[in-house]
mmCIF file of C-alpha atoms in Angstrom:
data_model
loop_
_atom_site.group_PDB
_atom_site.id
_atom_site.type_symbol
_atom_site.label_atom_id
_atom_site.label_comp_id
_atom_site.label_asym_id
_atom_site.label_seq_id
_atom_site.Cartn_x
_atom_site.Cartn_y
_atom_site.Cartn_z
ATOM 1 C CA MET U 12 -18.556 7.038 -46.245
ATOM 2 C CA LYS U 13 -15.375 7.065 -46.734
ATOM 3 C CA THR U 14 -14.835 10.229 -45.651
ATOM 4 C CA PHE U 15 -16.671 9.472 -42.798
ATOM 5 C CA ILE U 16 -14.527 6.584 -41.611
ATOM 6 C CA TYR U 17 -10.912 8.533 -42.578
ATOM 7 C CA ILE U 18 -12.390 11.261 -39.748
ATOM 8 C CA PHE U 19 -13.025 8.683 -37.552
ATOM 9 C CA ARG U 20 -10.756 6.595 -37.732
ATOM 10 C CA CYS U 21 -8.128 9.270 -36.971
ATOM 11 C CA ILE U 22 -10.442 11.068 -33.634
ATOM 12 C CA ILE U 23 -9.933 7.425 -32.928
ATOM 13 C CA ILE U 24 -5.820 7.579 -33.147
ATOM 14 C CA VAL U 25 -5.867 11.157 -31.380
ATOM 15 C CA VAL U 26 -7.619 9.538 -28.359
ATOM 16 C CA LEU U 27 -5.256 6.943 -28.424
ATOM 17 C CA VAL U 28 -2.334 8.485 -28.663
ATOM 18 C CA VAL U 29 -3.514 11.339 -25.994
ATOM 19 C CA VAL U 30 -4.265 8.173 -23.386
ATOM 20 C CA MET U 31 -0.952 6.467 -24.500
ATOM 21 C CA ASN U 32 1.614 9.493 -23.887
ATOM 22 C CA SER U 33 0.693 8.416 -19.935
ATOM 23 C CA CYS U 34 4.209 6.999 -20.002
ATOM 24 C CA SER U 35 5.413 10.147 -21.056
ATOM 25 C CA LYS U 36 3.952 13.740 -22.436
ATOM 26 C CA ARG U 37 6.012 15.045 -24.839
ATOM 27 C CA VAL U 38 8.955 16.730 -23.125
ATOM 28 C CA VAL U 39 9.656 19.667 -26.891
ATOM 29 C CA ASP U 40 7.486 20.948 -28.790
ATOM 30 C CA ASP U 41 8.821 19.591 -31.740
ATOM 31 C CA SER U 42 8.728 15.694 -30.811
ATOM 32 C CA ILE U 43 6.084 13.581 -32.865
ATOM 33 C CA SER U 44 4.269 10.595 -31.364
ATOM 34 C CA VAL U 45 3.512 7.615 -33.845
ATOM 35 C CA LEU U 46 0.967 5.258 -33.113
ATOM 36 C CA LEU U 47 2.189 1.725 -34.545
ATOM 37 C CA GLU U 48 -1.213 -0.754 -35.313
ATOM 38 C CA GLU U 49 -2.195 -3.993 -33.523
ATOM 39 C CA GLN U 50 -1.625 -5.521 -37.655
ATOM 40 C CA ALA U 51 1.850 -5.338 -36.660
ATOM 41 C CA LEU U 52 1.286 -8.313 -34.680
ATOM 42 C CA SER U 53 -0.948 -9.570 -36.953
ATOM 43 C CA ASN U 54 1.402 -9.923 -39.915
ATOM 44 C CA ALA U 55 3.941 -11.307 -37.826
ATOM 45 C CA VAL U 56 6.218 -13.958 -39.128
ATOM 46 C CA PRO U 57 5.372 -17.016 -36.775
ATOM 47 C CA LEU U 58 8.456 -17.958 -36.353
ATOM 48 C CA GLU U 59 9.304 -22.668 -35.031
ATOM 49 C CA ALA U 60 11.549 -23.281 -32.247
ATOM 50 C CA HIS U 61 14.582 -25.290 -32.547
ATOM 51 C CA ASP U 62 16.309 -27.656 -30.023
ATOM 52 C CA VAL U 63 20.655 -27.001 -30.491
ATOM 53 C CA TRP U 64 23.464 -26.919 -28.608
ATOM 54 C CA TYR U 65 24.546 -25.522 -25.824
ATOM 55 C CA PRO U 66 26.535 -26.790 -22.517
ATOM 56 C CA PHE U 67 23.380 -28.013 -20.402
ATOM 57 C CA ASP U 68 25.156 -30.557 -17.751
ATOM 58 C CA SER U 69 26.210 -26.660 -16.553
ATOM 59 C CA ILE U 70 23.773 -26.105 -13.369
ATOM 60 C CA TYR U 71 25.139 -22.440 -13.576
ATOM 61 C CA SER U 72 24.602 -21.389 -16.521
ATOM 62 C CA ASN U 73 21.758 -17.987 -16.764
ATOM 63 C CA ARG U 74 21.100 -16.854 -20.419
ATOM 64 C CA PHE U 75 22.608 -17.618 -23.736
ATOM 65 C CA TYR U 76 23.687 -15.647 -26.835
ATOM 66 C CA VAL U 77 24.619 -16.346 -30.429
ATOM 67 C CA TYR U 78 27.541 -13.626 -32.089
ATOM 68 C CA ALA U 79 28.161 -14.713 -35.699
ATOM 69 C CA ASP U 80 26.167 -18.541 -35.698
ATOM 70 C CA THR U 81 29.715 -19.932 -34.629
ATOM 71 C CA ILE U 82 29.948 -18.676 -30.528
ATOM 72 C CA LEU U 83 28.239 -19.467 -27.574
ATOM 73 C CA VAL U 84 28.212 -16.485 -25.018
ATOM 74 C CA VAL U 85 26.752 -17.967 -22.360
ATOM 75 C CA GLU U 86 25.672 -15.438 -18.910
ATOM 76 C CA ASN U 87 26.876 -17.142 -15.838
ATOM 77 C CA LYS U 88 25.434 -17.417 -12.164
ATOM 78 C CA LYS U 89 27.097 -16.319 -9.351
ATOM 79 C CA ALA U 90 28.021 -19.417 -8.247
ATOM 80 C CA ALA U 91 30.076 -20.522 -11.747
ATOM 81 C CA GLY U 92 33.128 -17.933 -10.334
ATOM 82 C CA ASN U 93 33.107 -16.013 -13.221
ATOM 83 C CA PHE U 94 30.709 -14.245 -15.398
ATOM 84 C CA LEU U 95 30.902 -15.209 -18.835
ATOM 85 C CA ASP U 96 32.459 -18.623 -21.066
ATOM 86 C CA PHE U 97 32.557 -18.330 -24.772
ATOM 87 C CA TYR U 98 32.757 -21.467 -26.518
ATOM 88 C CA ASN U 99 33.070 -22.627 -30.157
ATOM 89 C CA ILE U 100 30.030 -23.945 -31.400
ATOM 90 C CA ARG U 101 30.892 -26.332 -33.794
ATOM 91 C CA ASN U 102 33.292 -27.886 -31.907
ATOM 92 C CA ARG U 103 32.216 -27.131 -28.095
ATOM 93 C CA ASN U 104 34.964 -26.063 -27.183
ATOM 94 C CA LEU U 105 35.758 -24.082 -24.151
ATOM 95 C CA ILE U 106 37.637 -20.749 -25.451
ATOM 96 C CA ALA U 107 37.320 -17.985 -22.939
ATOM 97 C CA ARG U 108 36.241 -17.211 -19.714
ATOM 98 C CA LYS U 109 35.394 -12.871 -18.363
ATOM 99 C CA LEU U 110 35.193 -10.935 -15.359
ATOM 100 C CA PRO U 111 35.261 -12.928 -12.564
ATOM 101 C CA PHE U 112 33.483 -12.876 -9.357
ATOM 102 C CA GLY U 113 34.760 -11.506 -6.659
ATOM 103 C CA GLU U 114 35.931 -8.361 -3.717
ATOM 104 C CA GLY U 115 38.679 -8.026 -5.711
ATOM 105 C CA PRO U 116 40.432 -5.831 -8.478
ATOM 106 C CA GLY U 117 37.903 -5.312 -11.851
ATOM 107 C CA GLU U 118 36.453 -8.626 -10.293
ATOM 108 C CA LEU U 119 32.835 -8.662 -9.984
ATOM 109 C CA LEU U 120 29.748 -8.418 -7.045
ATOM 110 C CA PHE U 121 26.536 -8.002 -8.769
ATOM 111 C CA ALA U 122 26.064 -8.151 -12.441
ATOM 112 C CA GLN U 123 23.550 -8.051 -15.539
ATOM 113 C CA MET U 124 24.010 -7.484 -19.228
ATOM 114 C CA ILE U 125 23.050 -6.819 -22.119
ATOM 115 C CA TYR U 126 24.270 -8.105 -25.445
ATOM 116 C CA GLU U 127 24.439 -5.917 -28.660
ATOM 117 C CA GLY U 128 25.817 -8.422 -30.798
ATOM 118 C CA ASN U 129 29.294 -7.411 -31.305
ATOM 119 C CA VAL U 130 29.661 -5.758 -27.732
ATOM 120 C CA MET U 131 28.024 -6.762 -24.851
ATOM 121 C CA ARG U 132 27.192 -4.481 -21.845
ATOM 122 C CA VAL U 133 28.098 -5.646 -18.590
ATOM 123 C CA THR U 134 26.893 -3.306 -15.194
ATOM 124 C CA ASP U 135 28.266 -4.098 -11.887
ATOM 125 C CA TYR U 136 25.809 -2.266 -9.849
ATOM 126 C CA ILE U 137 27.314 -2.677 -6.520
ATOM 127 C CA ASN U 138 30.904 -1.414 -8.056
ATOM 128 C CA ARG U 139 29.188 0.928 -10.409
ATOM 129 C CA ARG U 140 30.962 -0.173 -12.721
ATOM 130 C CA LEU U 141 30.224 -0.836 -16.721
ATOM 131 C CA TYR U 142 32.186 -3.319 -18.874
ATOM 132 C CA ASN U 143 31.829 -2.433 -22.680
ATOM 133 C CA VAL U 144 33.093 -6.464 -23.718
ATOM 134 C CA GLU U 145 33.855 -6.834 -27.400
ATOM 135 C CA ILE U 146 33.534 -10.284 -28.664
ATOM 136 C CA ASP U 147 36.118 -10.286 -31.464
ATOM 137 C CA LYS U 148 39.217 -8.791 -29.481
ATOM 138 C CA VAL U 149 37.856 -11.568 -26.928
ATOM 139 C CA LEU U 150 38.447 -14.462 -29.353
ATOM 140 C CA SER U 151 41.198 -12.555 -31.058
ATOM 141 C CA ASN U 152 43.180 -12.040 -27.555
ATOM 142 C CA SER U 153 43.167 -14.316 -24.588
ATOM 143 C CA ASN U 154 44.603 -11.730 -22.741
ATOM 144 C CA TYR U 155 42.234 -9.245 -23.866
ATOM 145 C CA ASN U 156 40.763 -6.730 -20.285
ATOM 146 C CA PRO U 157 37.214 -5.329 -21.089
ATOM 147 C CA GLU U 158 36.730 -1.688 -21.238
ATOM 148 C CA LEU U 159 36.073 -0.573 -18.108
ATOM 149 C CA ALA U 160 33.805 2.596 -16.954
ATOM 150 C CA SER U 161 32.961 3.454 -13.431
ATOM 151 C CA PHE U 162 29.908 6.068 -12.962
ATOM 152 C CA SER U 163 28.754 8.143 -9.957
ATOM 153 C CA LYS U 164 27.628 6.368 -6.503
ATOM 154 C CA SER U 165 25.290 9.517 -6.239
ATOM 155 C CA ILE U 166 22.878 8.674 -8.642
ATOM 156 C CA ILE U 167 20.566 6.204 -8.562
ATOM 157 C CA VAL U 168 20.938 3.618 -11.566
ATOM 158 C CA THR U 169 17.867 1.102 -11.357
ATOM 159 C CA SER U 170 18.272 0.023 -15.155
ATOM 160 C CA ALA U 171 21.875 -0.907 -17.448
ATOM 161 C CA PRO U 172 23.282 2.425 -18.487
ATOM 162 C CA VAL U 173 24.882 2.466 -21.499
ATOM 163 C CA SER U 174 28.123 4.867 -22.955
ATOM 164 C CA TYR U 175 27.699 7.493 -25.123
ATOM 165 C CA GLY U 176 30.715 8.720 -26.151
ATOM 166 C CA ASP U 177 32.973 10.240 -23.156
ATOM 167 C CA SER U 178 29.480 9.880 -21.665
ATOM 168 C CA ILE U 179 27.713 7.430 -18.969
ATOM 169 C CA LEU U 180 23.868 7.563 -19.861
ATOM 170 C CA CYS U 181 21.525 6.391 -17.422
ATOM 171 C CA ILE U 182 17.470 6.376 -16.609
ATOM 172 C CA ASN U 183 15.993 9.099 -14.468
ATOM 173 C CA PRO U 184 14.520 7.102 -11.902
ATOM 174 C CA PHE U 185 11.692 9.779 -11.221
ATOM 175 C CA HIS U 186 10.516 10.014 -14.618
ATOM 176 C CA TYR U 187 6.943 8.706 -13.621
ATOM 177 C CA VAL U 188 3.577 9.869 -15.374
ATOM 178 C CA HIS U 189 0.701 7.232 -14.426
ATOM 179 C CA GLN U 190 -3.142 8.753 -14.791
ATOM 180 C CA GLN U 191 -4.982 6.894 -12.254
ATOM 181 C CA ALA U 192 -2.509 7.545 -9.344
ATOM 182 C CA GLY U 193 -2.568 11.208 -10.660
ATOM 183 C CA ILE U 194 1.577 10.874 -10.501
ATOM 184 C CA ASP U 195 3.169 13.746 -13.169
ATOM 185 C CA GLN U 196 6.568 13.729 -12.541
ATOM 186 C CA GLN U 197 8.623 14.866 -15.599
ATOM 187 C CA PRO U 198 11.966 15.400 -15.089
ATOM 188 C CA PRO U 199 14.619 14.739 -18.290
ATOM 189 C CA ARG U 200 14.119 10.914 -18.960
ATOM 190 C CA ILE U 201 17.753 10.829 -19.390
ATOM 191 C CA ILE U 202 21.342 12.099 -17.410
ATOM 192 C CA ALA U 203 24.232 12.055 -18.513
ATOM 193 C CA MET U 204 27.301 11.416 -16.391
ATOM 194 C CA THR U 205 30.570 12.820 -17.979
ATOM 195 C CA ASP U 206 34.300 13.370 -17.458
ATOM 196 C CA LYS U 207 33.928 16.967 -16.698
ATOM 197 C CA ASN U 208 30.436 16.409 -14.997
ATOM 198 C CA PRO U 209 30.662 12.699 -13.277
ATOM 199 C CA ASN U 210 27.865 13.679 -10.674
ATOM 200 C CA PRO U 211 25.419 15.962 -11.916
ATOM 201 C CA SER U 212 23.019 17.645 -10.151
ATOM 202 C CA ILE U 213 19.917 15.517 -10.569
ATOM 203 C CA PRO U 214 16.649 16.741 -8.319
ATOM 204 C CA MET U 215 14.773 14.471 -5.813
ATOM 205 C CA ASP U 216 12.985 16.945 -3.856
ATOM 206 C CA PHE U 217 9.786 14.941 -5.530
ATOM 207 C CA ASP U 218 6.273 13.433 -3.746
ATOM 208 C CA TYR U 219 6.849 10.562 -5.287
ATOM 209 C CA MET U 220 10.205 8.183 -4.611
ATOM 210 C CA THR U 221 9.477 5.739 -8.357
ATOM 211 C CA VAL U 222 12.910 3.934 -7.811
ATOM 212 C CA ASN U 223 10.960 0.988 -7.923
ATOM 213 C CA VAL U 224 8.797 1.416 -10.413
ATOM 214 C CA GLY U 225 8.564 2.749 -14.473
ATOM 215 C CA GLN U 226 11.891 0.999 -15.406
ATOM 216 C CA GLY U 227 12.888 -0.051 -18.526
ATOM 217 C CA LEU U 228 15.918 -0.406 -21.668
ATOM 218 C CA LEU U 229 17.953 2.437 -22.848
ATOM 219 C CA GLY U 230 20.291 2.332 -26.196
ATOM 220 C CA ALA U 231 22.060 4.407 -28.096
ATOM 221 C CA ASN U 232 24.532 4.469 -31.332
ATOM 222 C CA ALA U 233 27.203 7.383 -30.439
ATOM 223 C CA CYS U 234 28.292 6.984 -34.732
ATOM 224 C CA LEU U 235 24.481 7.451 -35.372
ATOM 225 C CA GLY U 236 23.836 10.533 -32.878
ATOM 226 C CA LYS U 237 20.499 8.497 -31.054
ATOM 227 C CA ILE U 238 19.137 6.710 -28.017
ATOM 228 C CA PHE U 239 16.276 5.290 -27.551
ATOM 229 C CA PHE U 240 14.275 3.888 -23.935
ATOM 230 C CA ALA U 241 11.740 1.016 -24.532
ATOM 231 C CA SER U 242 9.262 0.839 -21.810
ATOM 232 C CA PHE U 243 8.997 -2.184 -19.784
ATOM 233 C CA ASP U 244 5.138 -1.154 -18.508
ATOM 234 C CA ILE U 245 3.630 0.464 -21.390
ATOM 235 C CA SER U 246 3.447 0.234 -25.152
ATOM 236 C CA SER U 247 6.212 2.978 -25.617
ATOM 237 C CA ILE U 248 9.646 3.562 -27.638
ATOM 238 C CA GLU U 249 11.246 6.893 -26.482
ATOM 239 C CA PHE U 250 14.245 7.859 -29.968
ATOM 240 C CA TYR U 251 16.216 10.800 -28.347
ATOM 241 C CA ASN U 252 18.703 12.805 -30.158
ATOM 242 C CA SER U 253 22.494 12.978 -29.282
ATOM 243 C CA ASP U 254 20.762 16.607 -26.586
ATOM 244 C CA LEU U 255 18.871 13.978 -24.734
ATOM 245 C CA LYS U 256 15.670 15.823 -26.898
ATOM 246 C CA LEU U 257 13.204 13.441 -27.180
ATOM 247 C CA VAL U 258 12.201 13.865 -31.326
ATOM 248 C CA LYS U 259 9.630 11.202 -31.670
ATOM 249 C CA ASN U 260 7.784 8.766 -29.448
ATOM 250 C CA VAL U 261 6.244 5.371 -30.828
ATOM 251 C CA LEU U 262 3.396 4.090 -29.480
ATOM 252 C CA GLY U 263 1.531 0.693 -29.608
ATOM 253 C CA PRO U 264 0.769 -1.988 -30.775
ATOM 254 C CA VAL U 265 -1.381 -2.940 -27.827
ATOM 255 C CA MET U 266 -2.844 -0.240 -25.924
ATOM 256 C CA LEU U 267 -1.730 -1.572 -22.155
ATOM 257 C CA PRO U 268 -4.177 -0.728 -18.678
ATOM 258 C CA GLU U 269 -2.256 1.214 -16.855
ATOM 259 C CA THR U 270 0.410 -0.786 -14.099
ATOM 260 C CA LYS U 271 -1.559 -2.042 -10.263
ATOM 261 C CA LEU U 272 -0.369 0.158 -7.710
ATOM 262 C CA SER U 273 0.996 0.176 -3.812
ATOM 263 C CA ILE U 274 1.437 3.771 -2.728
ATOM 264 C CA SER U 275 2.462 4.626 0.877
ATOM 265 C CA ILE U 276 3.936 8.002 3.073
ATOM 266 C CA ASP U 277 7.153 7.296 4.983
ATOM 267 C CA ASN U 278 8.581 9.113 8.131
ATOM 268 C CA ASN U 279 9.646 12.318 5.462
ATOM 269 C CA GLY U 280 6.395 12.820 3.628
ATOM 270 C CA LYS U 281 7.264 10.963 0.848
ATOM 271 C CA HIS U 282 5.274 8.414 -1.097
ATOM 272 C CA ASP U 283 7.063 5.204 -1.677
ATOM 273 C CA VAL U 284 5.485 3.626 -4.581
ATOM 274 C CA CYS U 285 5.775 0.003 -5.814
ATOM 275 C CA TYR U 286 3.765 -2.220 -8.301
ATOM 276 C CA LYS U 287 1.178 -4.664 -6.362
ATOM 277 C CA GLY U 288 -0.731 -7.672 -7.128
ATOM 278 C CA MET U 289 1.260 -10.642 -9.260
ATOM 279 C CA ASP U 290 -0.662 -9.733 -12.489
ATOM 280 C CA GLN U 291 0.918 -6.603 -14.234
ATOM 281 C CA PRO U 292 0.916 -5.125 -17.638
ATOM 282 C CA GLU U 293 4.151 -5.726 -19.725
ATOM 283 C CA ALA U 294 5.426 -4.335 -22.820
ATOM 284 C CA TYR U 295 9.288 -4.483 -23.654
ATOM 285 C CA THR U 296 11.623 -6.655 -21.638
ATOM 286 C CA GLY U 297 14.725 -7.181 -23.961
ATOM 287 C CA PHE U 298 16.575 -6.174 -27.074
ATOM 288 C CA THR U 299 19.768 -6.639 -29.000
ATOM 289 C CA ILE U 300 21.525 -4.724 -31.877
ATOM 290 C CA PHE U 301 21.668 -6.059 -35.728
ATOM 291 C CA ASN U 302 23.406 -4.138 -38.619
ATOM 292 C CA ASP U 303 21.868 -1.108 -37.380
ATOM 293 C CA LYS U 304 18.408 -2.231 -36.644
ATOM 294 C CA LEU U 305 16.700 -2.598 -33.145
ATOM 295 C CA TYR U 306 15.652 -6.136 -32.317
ATOM 296 C CA PHE U 307 12.780 -5.366 -29.476
ATOM 297 C CA ILE U 308 11.611 -8.352 -27.050
ATOM 298 C CA TYR U 309 7.794 -7.567 -26.931
ATOM 299 C CA THR U 310 4.911 -8.772 -24.950
ATOM 300 C CA GLY U 311 1.766 -6.115 -24.985
ATOM 301 C CA ARG U 312 -0.191 -8.433 -22.795
ATOM 302 C CA SER U 313 -1.190 -8.380 -18.663
ATOM 303 C CA ILE U 314 0.915 -10.910 -17.176
ATOM 304 C CA ILE U 315 0.619 -13.059 -13.799
ATOM 305 C CA TRP U 316 3.690 -13.795 -13.147
ATOM 306 C CA ASP U 317 2.991 -17.668 -11.780
ATOM 307 C CA ASN U 318 1.913 -18.611 -15.032
ATOM 308 C CA VAL U 319 4.664 -16.488 -17.209
ATOM 309 C CA LYS U 320 5.746 -18.628 -19.262
ATOM 310 C CA ASP U 321 1.959 -19.109 -20.355
ATOM 311 C CA TYR U 322 2.823 -15.320 -22.202
ATOM 312 C CA TYR U 323 4.349 -15.742 -25.896
ATOM 313 C CA SER U 324 6.804 -12.800 -27.076
ATOM 314 C CA TYR U 325 6.483 -11.138 -30.411
ATOM 315 C CA ILE U 326 9.737 -9.726 -31.966
ATOM 316 C CA LEU U 327 9.539 -5.894 -33.089
ATOM 317 C CA CYS U 328 12.417 -4.741 -35.667
ATOM 318 C CA PHE U 329 12.975 -1.017 -35.923
ATOM 319 C CA ASP U 330 16.093 1.383 -37.259
ATOM 320 C CA TRP U 331 17.503 3.777 -35.216
ATOM 321 C CA ASN U 332 15.248 6.667 -36.485
ATOM 322 C CA GLY U 333 12.083 4.890 -34.827
ATOM 323 C CA ASN U 334 10.925 3.376 -38.113
ATOM 324 C CA PHE U 335 8.770 -0.048 -37.948
ATOM 325 C CA LEU U 336 10.308 -2.607 -40.285
ATOM 326 C CA LYS U 337 9.274 -6.041 -39.034
ATOM 327 C CA SER U 338 7.579 -8.390 -36.651
ATOM 328 C CA TYR U 339 7.893 -11.852 -35.528
ATOM 329 C CA SER U 340 5.815 -13.836 -33.466
ATOM 330 C CA ALA U 341 7.301 -16.241 -31.565
ATOM 331 C CA PRO U 342 6.249 -20.141 -30.100
ATOM 332 C CA VAL U 343 7.923 -19.337 -26.470
ATOM 333 C CA ARG U 344 8.433 -17.010 -24.016
ATOM 334 C CA ILE U 345 11.766 -15.134 -25.109
ATOM 335 C CA ASN U 346 14.162 -14.170 -22.254
ATOM 336 C CA THR U 347 17.079 -13.298 -24.570
ATOM 337 C CA LEU U 348 17.434 -12.365 -28.736
ATOM 338 C CA SER U 349 20.613 -13.267 -30.954
ATOM 339 C CA VAL U 350 20.422 -12.653 -34.437
ATOM 340 C CA SER U 351 21.685 -15.194 -37.240
ATOM 341 C CA VAL U 352 24.146 -13.448 -39.174
ATOM 342 C CA SER U 353 23.935 -15.990 -42.328
ATOM 343 C CA GLU U 354 19.811 -16.924 -42.128
ATOM 344 C CA PRO U 355 17.394 -14.005 -42.889
ATOM 345 C CA ASN U 356 14.975 -13.788 -40.344
ATOM 346 C CA VAL U 357 16.291 -16.799 -37.772
ATOM 347 C CA PHE U 358 17.113 -15.590 -34.456
ATOM 348 C CA TYR U 359 18.696 -17.680 -31.432
ATOM 349 C CA ALA U 360 16.784 -16.995 -27.902
ATOM 350 C CA THR U 361 17.023 -18.399 -24.161
ATOM 351 C CA ILE U 362 14.134 -20.076 -22.405
ATOM 352 C CA LYS U 363 13.053 -21.227 -19.222
ATOM 353 C CA ASP U 364 12.327 -25.496 -20.550
ATOM 354 C CA GLU U 365 9.626 -27.499 -18.210
ATOM 355 C CA GLU U 366 11.606 -28.144 -15.303
ATOM 356 C CA ASN U 367 12.685 -23.617 -15.089
ATOM 357 C CA ASN U 368 16.078 -23.862 -16.149
ATOM 358 C CA PRO U 369 17.571 -21.878 -19.644
ATOM 359 C CA LYS U 370 17.710 -23.291 -22.374
ATOM 360 C CA LEU U 371 18.745 -22.439 -26.110
ATOM 361 C CA ILE U 372 16.613 -23.037 -28.793
ATOM 362 C CA LYS U 373 17.129 -21.525 -32.411
ATOM 363 C CA LEU U 374 13.549 -19.468 -34.431
ATOM 364 C CA THR U 375 12.771 -20.046 -37.977
ATOM 365 C CA PRO U 376 10.242 -19.133 -40.201
ATOM 366 C CA THR U 377 7.935 -21.313 -40.199
ATOM 367 C CA ASN U 378 7.270 -20.596 -43.582
ATOM 368 C CA THR U 379 10.571 -21.331 -45.538
ATOM 369 C CA GLY U 380 8.902 -18.615 -48.537
ATOM 370 C CA GLU U 381 9.262 -15.358 -46.149
#
């Protein structure tokens, strides 16, 4: 009987892997697919939320990040005049303001940010610039100007690119697979722009224009030679080597339904693909990095956007080899994540309050023995 159960379980796993690979079939023969079971969620460490200080009277704050438990980084809306504010949490004093908005040299027109611990990756999609802001240098040098890299204007960039050695990596927006809609486009997932080849040739003669769907989160560690892509709408994290070859695909822990699509034909005979409806599957929505560990914000449900705050978040921790390490369950929906350096299993997060304004909270284990 035990043998039968074991064989049956193996068959189920194989079927799930085949079905879930609709997000991305194997790109190279030697890549492996690993199924993360739902126990990763049921065994998650429960967290509870606590109020902490932040400049709640600022009407232009958008998101909050906490560095080393002592520095608050505020991501601002454009009306604030500058993108980033830095505060000393202990005395609540403003330390610095960086990356002004405007049309002048070194100013931002439209910005989004990925927080990776000591480094913040800021992308200006209009000016096609990538800023790597090192917090330690902001604190030690009042005249510090963040490292700036420009990227190609001829390549469609829909998700935040990342610096990788002398390259800038971005997600190929034409890589998209949707079984129900019959879409199977699998050019290379990741595009590399270098000084020698700033405008790599990217084929665009696809039947389906998928720039508005199927994107995700991109991260890289040049020292380790590791890169990942985490999907927004399919429970999949793809891990790549320094040659941009897929080596591991972590599937699960929840097998989500395929997205609902609206497909129309334009004047050139191309199929424009967009999301349809207010309810869509949601997988990975954000991440941060601490001590060479990856912490992903995960939903694992189909959500209704009108009630988005009702869908609470999980935190899934991996190493750069794609090995699952630990999970946490938050009592709220998380928009950003920072990791405490002084307390184990403790996080800081941005949420939305009752009036839909951004709020900073601290997340600690409900079981102090954990």
